Short mmCIF file of C-alpha atoms in Angstrom, two decimals:
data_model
loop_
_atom_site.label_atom_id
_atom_site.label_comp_id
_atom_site.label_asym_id
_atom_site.label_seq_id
_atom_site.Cartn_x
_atom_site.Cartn_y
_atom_site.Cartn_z
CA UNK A 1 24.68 6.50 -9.42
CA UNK A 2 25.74 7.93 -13.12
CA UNK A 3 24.79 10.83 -14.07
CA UNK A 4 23.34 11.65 -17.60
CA UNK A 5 26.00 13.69 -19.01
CA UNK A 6 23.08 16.74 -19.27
CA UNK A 7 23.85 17.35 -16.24
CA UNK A 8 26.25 20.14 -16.57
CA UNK A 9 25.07 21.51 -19.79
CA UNK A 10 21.97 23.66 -19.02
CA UNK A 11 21.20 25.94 -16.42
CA UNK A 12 20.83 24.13 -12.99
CA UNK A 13 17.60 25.84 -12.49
CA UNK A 14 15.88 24.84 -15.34
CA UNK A 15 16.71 20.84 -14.53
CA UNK A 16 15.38 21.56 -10.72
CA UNK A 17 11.99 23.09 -11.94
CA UNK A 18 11.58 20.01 -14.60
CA UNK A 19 12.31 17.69 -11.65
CA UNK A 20 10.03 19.64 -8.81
CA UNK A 21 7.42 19.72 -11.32
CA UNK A 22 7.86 15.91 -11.89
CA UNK A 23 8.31 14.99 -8.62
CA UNK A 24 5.12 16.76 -7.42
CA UNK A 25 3.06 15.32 -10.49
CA UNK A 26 4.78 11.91 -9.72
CA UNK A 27 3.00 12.80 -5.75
CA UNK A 28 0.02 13.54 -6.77
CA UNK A 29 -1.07 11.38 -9.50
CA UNK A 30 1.49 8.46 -9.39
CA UNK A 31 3.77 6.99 -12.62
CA UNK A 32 1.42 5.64 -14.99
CA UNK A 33 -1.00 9.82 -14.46
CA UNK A 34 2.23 11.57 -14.95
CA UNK A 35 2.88 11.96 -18.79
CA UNK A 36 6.49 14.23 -19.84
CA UNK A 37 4.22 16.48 -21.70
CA UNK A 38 2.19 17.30 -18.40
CA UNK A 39 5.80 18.05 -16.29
CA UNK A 40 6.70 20.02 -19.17
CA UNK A 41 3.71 22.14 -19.05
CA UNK A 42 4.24 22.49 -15.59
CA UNK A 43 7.53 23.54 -15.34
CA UNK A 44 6.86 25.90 -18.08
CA UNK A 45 9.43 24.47 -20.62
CA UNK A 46 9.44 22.31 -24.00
CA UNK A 47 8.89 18.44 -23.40
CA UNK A 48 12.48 18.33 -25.65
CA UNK A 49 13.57 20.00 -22.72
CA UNK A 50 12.73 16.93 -20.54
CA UNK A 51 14.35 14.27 -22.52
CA UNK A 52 17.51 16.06 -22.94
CA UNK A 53 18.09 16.61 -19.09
CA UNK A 54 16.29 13.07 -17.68
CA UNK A 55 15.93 11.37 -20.62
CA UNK A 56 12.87 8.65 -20.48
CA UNK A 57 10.04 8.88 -18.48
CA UNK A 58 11.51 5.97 -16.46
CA UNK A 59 15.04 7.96 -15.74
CA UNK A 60 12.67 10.66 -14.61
CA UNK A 61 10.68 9.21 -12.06
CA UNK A 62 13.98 7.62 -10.46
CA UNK A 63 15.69 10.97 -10.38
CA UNK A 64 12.64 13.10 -9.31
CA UNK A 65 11.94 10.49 -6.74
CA UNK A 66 15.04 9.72 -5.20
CA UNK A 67 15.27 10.12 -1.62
CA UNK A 68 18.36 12.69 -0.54
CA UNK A 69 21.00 10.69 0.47
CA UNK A 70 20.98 12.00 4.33
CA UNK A 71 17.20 10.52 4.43
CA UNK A 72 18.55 7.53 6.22
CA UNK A 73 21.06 9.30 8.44
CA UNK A 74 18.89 8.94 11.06
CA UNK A 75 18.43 5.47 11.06
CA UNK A 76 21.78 4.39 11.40
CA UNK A 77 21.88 7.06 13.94
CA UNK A 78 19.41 4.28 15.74
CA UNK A 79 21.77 1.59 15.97
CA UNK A 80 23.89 2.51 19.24
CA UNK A 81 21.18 3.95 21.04
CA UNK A 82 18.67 1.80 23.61
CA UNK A 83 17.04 -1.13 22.07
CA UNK A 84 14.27 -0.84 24.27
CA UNK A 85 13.06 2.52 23.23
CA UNK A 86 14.02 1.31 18.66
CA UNK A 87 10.33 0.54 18.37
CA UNK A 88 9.19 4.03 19.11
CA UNK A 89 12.10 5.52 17.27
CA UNK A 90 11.41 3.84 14.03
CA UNK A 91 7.59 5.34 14.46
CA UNK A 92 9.08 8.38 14.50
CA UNK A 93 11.76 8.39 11.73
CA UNK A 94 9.15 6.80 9.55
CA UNK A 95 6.31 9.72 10.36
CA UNK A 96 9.50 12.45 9.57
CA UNK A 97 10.25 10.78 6.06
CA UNK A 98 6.69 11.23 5.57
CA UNK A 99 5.76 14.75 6.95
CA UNK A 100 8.89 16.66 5.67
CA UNK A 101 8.12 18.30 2.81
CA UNK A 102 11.62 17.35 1.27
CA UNK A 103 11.04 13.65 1.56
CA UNK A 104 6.97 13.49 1.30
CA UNK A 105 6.66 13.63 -2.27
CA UNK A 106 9.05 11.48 -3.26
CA UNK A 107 7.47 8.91 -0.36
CA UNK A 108 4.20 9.19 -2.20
CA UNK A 109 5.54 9.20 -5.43
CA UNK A 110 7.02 6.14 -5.04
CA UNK A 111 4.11 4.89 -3.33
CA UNK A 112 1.43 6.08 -5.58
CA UNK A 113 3.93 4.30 -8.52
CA UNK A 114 4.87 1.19 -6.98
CA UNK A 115 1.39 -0.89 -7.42
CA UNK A 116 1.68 -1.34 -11.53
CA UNK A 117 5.46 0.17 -12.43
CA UNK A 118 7.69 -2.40 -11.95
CA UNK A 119 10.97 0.19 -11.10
CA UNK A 120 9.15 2.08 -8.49
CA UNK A 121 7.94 -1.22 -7.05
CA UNK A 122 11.51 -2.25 -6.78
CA UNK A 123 12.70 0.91 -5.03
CA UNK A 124 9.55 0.36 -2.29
CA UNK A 125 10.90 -3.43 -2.22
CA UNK A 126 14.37 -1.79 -1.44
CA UNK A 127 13.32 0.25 1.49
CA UNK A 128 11.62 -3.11 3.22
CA UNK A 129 14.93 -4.80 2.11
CA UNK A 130 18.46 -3.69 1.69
CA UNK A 131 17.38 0.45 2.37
CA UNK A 132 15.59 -0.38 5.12
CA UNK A 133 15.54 -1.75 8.96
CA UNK A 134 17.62 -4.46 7.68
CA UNK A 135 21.20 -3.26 8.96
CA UNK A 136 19.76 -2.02 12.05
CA UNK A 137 18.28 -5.12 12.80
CA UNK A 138 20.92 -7.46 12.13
CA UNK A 139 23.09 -5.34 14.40
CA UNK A 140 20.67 -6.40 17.20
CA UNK A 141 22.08 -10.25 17.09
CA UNK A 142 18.62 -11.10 16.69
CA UNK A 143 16.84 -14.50 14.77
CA UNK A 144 15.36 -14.50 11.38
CA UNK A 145 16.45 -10.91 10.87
CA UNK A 146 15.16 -10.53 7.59
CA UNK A 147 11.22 -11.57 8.12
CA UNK A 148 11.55 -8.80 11.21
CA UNK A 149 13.14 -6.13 9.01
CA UNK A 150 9.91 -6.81 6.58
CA UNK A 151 7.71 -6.88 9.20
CA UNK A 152 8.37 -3.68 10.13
CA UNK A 153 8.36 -2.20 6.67
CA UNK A 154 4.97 -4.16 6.42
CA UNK A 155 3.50 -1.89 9.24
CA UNK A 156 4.83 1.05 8.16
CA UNK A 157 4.14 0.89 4.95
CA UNK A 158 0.41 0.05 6.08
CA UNK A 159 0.68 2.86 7.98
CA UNK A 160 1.78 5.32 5.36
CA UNK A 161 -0.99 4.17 3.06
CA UNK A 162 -3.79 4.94 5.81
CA UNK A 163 -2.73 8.19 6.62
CA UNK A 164 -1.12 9.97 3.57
CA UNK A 165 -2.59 8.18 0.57
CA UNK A 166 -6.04 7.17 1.65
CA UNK A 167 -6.13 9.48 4.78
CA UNK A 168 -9.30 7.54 6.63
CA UNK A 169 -10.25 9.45 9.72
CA UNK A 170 -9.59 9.26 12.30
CA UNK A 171 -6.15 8.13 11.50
CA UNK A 172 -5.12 10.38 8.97
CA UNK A 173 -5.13 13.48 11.89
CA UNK A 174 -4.11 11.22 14.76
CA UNK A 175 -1.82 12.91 17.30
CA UNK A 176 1.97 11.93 16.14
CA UNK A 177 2.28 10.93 19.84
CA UNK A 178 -0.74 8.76 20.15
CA UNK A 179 0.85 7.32 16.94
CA UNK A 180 4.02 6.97 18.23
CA UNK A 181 2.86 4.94 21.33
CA UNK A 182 0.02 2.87 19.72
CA UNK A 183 2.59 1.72 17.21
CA UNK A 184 5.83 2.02 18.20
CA UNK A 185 5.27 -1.37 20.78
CA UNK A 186 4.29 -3.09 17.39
CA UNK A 187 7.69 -2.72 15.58
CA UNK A 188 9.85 -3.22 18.79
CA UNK A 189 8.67 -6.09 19.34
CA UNK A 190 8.73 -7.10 15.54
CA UNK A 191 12.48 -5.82 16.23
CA UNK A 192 13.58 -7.74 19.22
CA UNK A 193 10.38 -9.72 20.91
CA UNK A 194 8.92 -13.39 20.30
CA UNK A 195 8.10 -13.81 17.00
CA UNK A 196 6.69 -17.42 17.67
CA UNK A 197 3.97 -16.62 20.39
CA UNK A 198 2.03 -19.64 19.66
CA UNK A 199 2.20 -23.22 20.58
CA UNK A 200 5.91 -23.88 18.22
CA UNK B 1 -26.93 -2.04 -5.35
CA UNK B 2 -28.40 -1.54 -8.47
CA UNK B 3 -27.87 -3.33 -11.43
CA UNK B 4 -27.66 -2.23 -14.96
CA UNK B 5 -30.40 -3.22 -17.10
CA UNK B 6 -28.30 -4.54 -19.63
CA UNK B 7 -27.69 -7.27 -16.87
CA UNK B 8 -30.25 -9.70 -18.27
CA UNK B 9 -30.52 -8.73 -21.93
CA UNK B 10 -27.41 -10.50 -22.89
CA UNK B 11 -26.43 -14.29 -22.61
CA UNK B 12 -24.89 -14.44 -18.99
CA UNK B 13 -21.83 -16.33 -19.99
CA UNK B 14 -20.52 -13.21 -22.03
CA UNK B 15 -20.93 -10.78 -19.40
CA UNK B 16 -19.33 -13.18 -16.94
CA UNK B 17 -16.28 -13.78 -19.14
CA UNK B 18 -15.60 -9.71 -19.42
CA UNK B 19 -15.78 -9.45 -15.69
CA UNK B 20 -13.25 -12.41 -15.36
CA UNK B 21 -11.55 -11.08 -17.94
CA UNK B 22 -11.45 -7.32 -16.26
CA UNK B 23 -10.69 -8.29 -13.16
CA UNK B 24 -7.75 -10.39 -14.08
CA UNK B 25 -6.55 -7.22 -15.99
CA UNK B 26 -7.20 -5.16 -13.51
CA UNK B 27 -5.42 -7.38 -10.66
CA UNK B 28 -2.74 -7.65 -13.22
CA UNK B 29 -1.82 -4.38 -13.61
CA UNK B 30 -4.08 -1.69 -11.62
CA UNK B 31 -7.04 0.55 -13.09
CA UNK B 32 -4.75 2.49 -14.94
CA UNK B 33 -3.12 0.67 -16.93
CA UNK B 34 -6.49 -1.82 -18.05
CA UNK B 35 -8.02 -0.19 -20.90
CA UNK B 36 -11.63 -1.33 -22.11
CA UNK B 37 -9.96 -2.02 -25.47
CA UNK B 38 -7.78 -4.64 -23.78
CA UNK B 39 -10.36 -6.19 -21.67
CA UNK B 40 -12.67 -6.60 -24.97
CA UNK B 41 -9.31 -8.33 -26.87
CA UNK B 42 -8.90 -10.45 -24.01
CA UNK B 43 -12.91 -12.09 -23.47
CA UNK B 44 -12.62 -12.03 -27.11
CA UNK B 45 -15.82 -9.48 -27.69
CA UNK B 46 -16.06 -5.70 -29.23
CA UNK B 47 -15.33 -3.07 -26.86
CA UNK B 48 -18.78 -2.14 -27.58
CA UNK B 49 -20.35 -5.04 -25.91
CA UNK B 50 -18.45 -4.36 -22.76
CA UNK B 51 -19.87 -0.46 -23.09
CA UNK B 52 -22.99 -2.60 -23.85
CA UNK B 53 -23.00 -4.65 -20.60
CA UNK B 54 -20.85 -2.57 -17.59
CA UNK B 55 -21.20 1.39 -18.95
CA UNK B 56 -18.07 3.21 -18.19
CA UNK B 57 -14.43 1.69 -17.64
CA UNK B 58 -15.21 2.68 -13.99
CA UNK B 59 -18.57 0.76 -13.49
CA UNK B 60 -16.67 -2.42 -15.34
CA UNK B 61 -13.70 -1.94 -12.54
CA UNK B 62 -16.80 -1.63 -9.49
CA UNK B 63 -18.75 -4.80 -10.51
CA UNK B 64 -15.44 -6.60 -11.38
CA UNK B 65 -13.66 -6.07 -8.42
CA UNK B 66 -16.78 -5.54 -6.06
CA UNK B 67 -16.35 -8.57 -3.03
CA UNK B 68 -19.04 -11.58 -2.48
CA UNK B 69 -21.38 -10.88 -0.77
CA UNK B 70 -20.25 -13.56 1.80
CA UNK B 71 -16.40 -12.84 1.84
CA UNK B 72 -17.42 -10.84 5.03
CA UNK B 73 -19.28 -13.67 6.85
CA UNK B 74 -15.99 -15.02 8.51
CA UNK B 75 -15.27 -11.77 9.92
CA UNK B 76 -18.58 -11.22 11.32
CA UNK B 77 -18.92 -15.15 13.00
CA UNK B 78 -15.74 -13.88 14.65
CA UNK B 79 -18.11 -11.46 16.95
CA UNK B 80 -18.94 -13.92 19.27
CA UNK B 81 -15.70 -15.71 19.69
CA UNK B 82 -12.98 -16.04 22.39
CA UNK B 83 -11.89 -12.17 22.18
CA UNK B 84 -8.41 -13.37 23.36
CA UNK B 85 -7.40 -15.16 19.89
CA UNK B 86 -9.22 -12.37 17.70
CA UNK B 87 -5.78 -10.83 16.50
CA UNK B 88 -4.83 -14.30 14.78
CA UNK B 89 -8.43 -14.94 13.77
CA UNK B 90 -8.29 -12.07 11.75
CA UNK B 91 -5.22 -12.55 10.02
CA UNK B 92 -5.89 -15.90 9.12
CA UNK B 93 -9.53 -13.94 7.96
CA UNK B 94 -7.19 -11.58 5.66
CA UNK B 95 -4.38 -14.44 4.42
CA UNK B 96 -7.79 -16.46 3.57
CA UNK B 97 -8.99 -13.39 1.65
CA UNK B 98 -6.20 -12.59 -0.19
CA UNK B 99 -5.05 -16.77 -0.66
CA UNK B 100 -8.72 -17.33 -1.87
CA UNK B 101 -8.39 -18.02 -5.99
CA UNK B 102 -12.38 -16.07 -5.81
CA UNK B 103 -11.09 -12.85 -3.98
CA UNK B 104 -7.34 -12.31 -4.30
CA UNK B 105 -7.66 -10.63 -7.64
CA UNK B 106 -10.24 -8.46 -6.37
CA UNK B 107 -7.96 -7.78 -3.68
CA UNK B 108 -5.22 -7.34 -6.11
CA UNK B 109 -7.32 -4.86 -8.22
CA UNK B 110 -8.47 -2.58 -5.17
CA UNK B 111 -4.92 -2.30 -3.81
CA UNK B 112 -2.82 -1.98 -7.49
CA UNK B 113 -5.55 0.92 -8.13
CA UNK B 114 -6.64 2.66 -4.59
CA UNK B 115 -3.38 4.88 -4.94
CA UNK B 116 -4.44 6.35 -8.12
CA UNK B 117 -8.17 6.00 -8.59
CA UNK B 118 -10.46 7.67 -6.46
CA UNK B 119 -13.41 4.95 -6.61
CA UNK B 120 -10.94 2.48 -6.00
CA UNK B 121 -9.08 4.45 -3.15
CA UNK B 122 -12.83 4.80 -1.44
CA UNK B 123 -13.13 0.78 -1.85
CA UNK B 124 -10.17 0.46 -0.24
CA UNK B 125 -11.13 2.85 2.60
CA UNK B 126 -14.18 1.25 2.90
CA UNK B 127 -12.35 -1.86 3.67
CA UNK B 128 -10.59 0.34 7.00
CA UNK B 129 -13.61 1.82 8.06
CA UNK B 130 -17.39 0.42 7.19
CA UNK B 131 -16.73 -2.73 5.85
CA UNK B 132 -13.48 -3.99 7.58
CA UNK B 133 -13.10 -4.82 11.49
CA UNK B 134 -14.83 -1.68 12.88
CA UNK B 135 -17.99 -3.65 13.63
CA UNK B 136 -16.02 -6.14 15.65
CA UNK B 137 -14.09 -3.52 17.27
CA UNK B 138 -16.92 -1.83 18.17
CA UNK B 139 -18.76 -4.86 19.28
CA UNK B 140 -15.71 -4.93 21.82
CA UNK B 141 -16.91 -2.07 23.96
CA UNK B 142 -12.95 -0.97 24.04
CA UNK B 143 -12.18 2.72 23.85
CA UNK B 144 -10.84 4.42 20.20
CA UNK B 145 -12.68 1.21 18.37
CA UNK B 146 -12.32 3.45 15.16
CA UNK B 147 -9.29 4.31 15.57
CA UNK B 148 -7.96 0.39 16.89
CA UNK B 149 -10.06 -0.49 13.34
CA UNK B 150 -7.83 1.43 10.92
CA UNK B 151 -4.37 0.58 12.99
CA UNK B 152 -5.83 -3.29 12.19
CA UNK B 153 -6.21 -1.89 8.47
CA UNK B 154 -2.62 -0.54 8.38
CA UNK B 155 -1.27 -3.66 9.51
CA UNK B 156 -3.32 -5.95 6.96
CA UNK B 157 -2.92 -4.04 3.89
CA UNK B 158 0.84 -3.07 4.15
CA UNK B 159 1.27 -7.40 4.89
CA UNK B 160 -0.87 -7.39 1.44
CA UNK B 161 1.38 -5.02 -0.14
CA UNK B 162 4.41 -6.51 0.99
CA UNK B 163 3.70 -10.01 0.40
CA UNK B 164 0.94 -9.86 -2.43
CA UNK B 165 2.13 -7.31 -4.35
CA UNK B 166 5.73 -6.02 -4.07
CA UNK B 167 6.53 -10.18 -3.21
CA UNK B 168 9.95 -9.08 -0.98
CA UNK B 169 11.37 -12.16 0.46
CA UNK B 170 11.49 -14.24 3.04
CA UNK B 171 7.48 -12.51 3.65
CA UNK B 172 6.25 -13.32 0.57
CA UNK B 173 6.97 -17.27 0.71
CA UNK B 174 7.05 -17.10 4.69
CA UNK B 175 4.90 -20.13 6.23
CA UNK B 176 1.31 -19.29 7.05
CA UNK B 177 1.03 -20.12 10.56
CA UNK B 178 4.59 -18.07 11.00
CA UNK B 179 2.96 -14.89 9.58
CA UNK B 180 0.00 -15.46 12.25
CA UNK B 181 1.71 -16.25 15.28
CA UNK B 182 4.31 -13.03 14.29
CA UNK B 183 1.25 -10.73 13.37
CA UNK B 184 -1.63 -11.90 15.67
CA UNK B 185 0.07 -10.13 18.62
CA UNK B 186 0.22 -7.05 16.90
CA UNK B 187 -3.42 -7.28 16.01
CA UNK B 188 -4.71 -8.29 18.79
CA UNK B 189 -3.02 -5.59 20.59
CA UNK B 190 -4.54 -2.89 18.47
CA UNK B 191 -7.95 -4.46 19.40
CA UNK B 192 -8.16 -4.63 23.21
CA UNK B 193 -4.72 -3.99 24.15
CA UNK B 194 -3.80 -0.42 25.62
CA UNK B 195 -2.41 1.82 23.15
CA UNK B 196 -1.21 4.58 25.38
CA UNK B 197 1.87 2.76 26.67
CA UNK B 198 3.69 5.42 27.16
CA UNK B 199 3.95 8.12 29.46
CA UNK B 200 0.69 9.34 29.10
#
């Protein structure tokens, strides 16, 4: 991904407060709440400042946002190990995006952003699409890999909005186990069960 | 719930147009970005008269967006049926809700502003908890029926986002009775299946 070239001219500290304090503003109040001015205030520097390292508020979001580049490690780490057992692993990678504090924000940023702004909605698309499940489940040999890889995303992404944006009880403080199990059957057999149940 | 006064002062066909008008904007492009301005320019009125007729841009989003009164009949005639074909009864219930020209951009307008807006977000919430499937559920004499309600929700609203909203394909064009015989299982799982499968 390029780089603006104002990179490498200020102090590297400076840039990471402007981008913490956008990326928890971009969290908390989602793209369209989140003005440059407010980030600026909050990271205690002149909104000048803001353009010079990010640029528009659009270049912003996507850098303050971005998910580190080992966030999906541990999904391709999935692909050799037992399909039986994917189901409840993909539970599980999804609830660690969400409850490390180095991926959360930028989850719910995205989130939070992805109903009206049309760039976060294509990075959300991306992670049901080509960021998502979809390697791992065409490595399973399986039909219409595609509608299962969204399938999943569809139920985690439900899942994510239930607990972390609108955080209805009792879901919101359900046991990560009892989540784990309740789900986890859900997207295995989205994964690798019958998708056509019914009479075709 | 209690209407304005200014309800029957006015000719009925300008207040209906501003709601149309709101709620288009507001499935459109979410709470936030729907000004009261833009809603007046589009019904073709002064911003006063919408001031005049709804109060505050959050009253115009309640009544705008707020569901028939019968959009929850289907789901309660569902009580007394065959509790083994629930889970695809109730996603036809939700592809019916959000497929119906009179509720999808209601639908639309909840989801695009629940992340941002609190009154919206408690709509939304509503629709996992006192309004959705927790009567049903309940009705069920299963254990967790609150809990089974909102793993429903999670399921129905990230299939909303993914094919209502974000449109990611092959879900978003995917054949109706495809999406119900993949996601009825999953449903009707949550509702009387066991969700401890695991270990404990």
């Amino acid at each position: 991904m390029a780089r603006r070239s104002g990179r490498r001219k200020g102090p590297s500290d400076t840039r990471d407060r402007i981008a913490a304090a956008a990326r928890a503003m971009f969290a908390e109040h989602g793209y369209d709440r989140t003005s440059v001015r407010a980030v600026a205030a909050r990271a205690a520097v002149d909104p000048a400042l803001v353009h010079h390292y990010f640029g528009t508020k659009q270049e912003l979001f996507i850098e303050a946002v971005a998910l580190p580049l080992d966030s999906f490690r541990a999904l391709a780490d999935l692909v050799p190990g037992d399909p039986d057992t994917l189901g409840e692993q993909l539970v599980r990678f999804a609830l660690d995006l969400w409850d490390d504090p180095a991926t959360q924000p930028r989850m719910l940023g995205i989130l939070r952003s992805a109903v009206t702004d049309p760039g976060a909605a294509r990075m959300l698309a991306g992670l049901f699409t080509r960021e998502g499940p979809i390697r791992l489940v065409r490595s399973l040999g399986v039909s219409d890999p595609d509608l299962r890889a969204e399938l999943v995303g569809t139920q985690l992404v439900g899942l994510a909005m239930a607990r972390y944006v609108l955080r209805v009880e009792p879901l919101a403080t359900a046991d990560r186990v009892a989540l784990v199990r309740a789900i986890g059957p859900t997207i295995q057999r989205y994964l690798t069960g019958e998708l056509e149940s019914g009479a075709g």
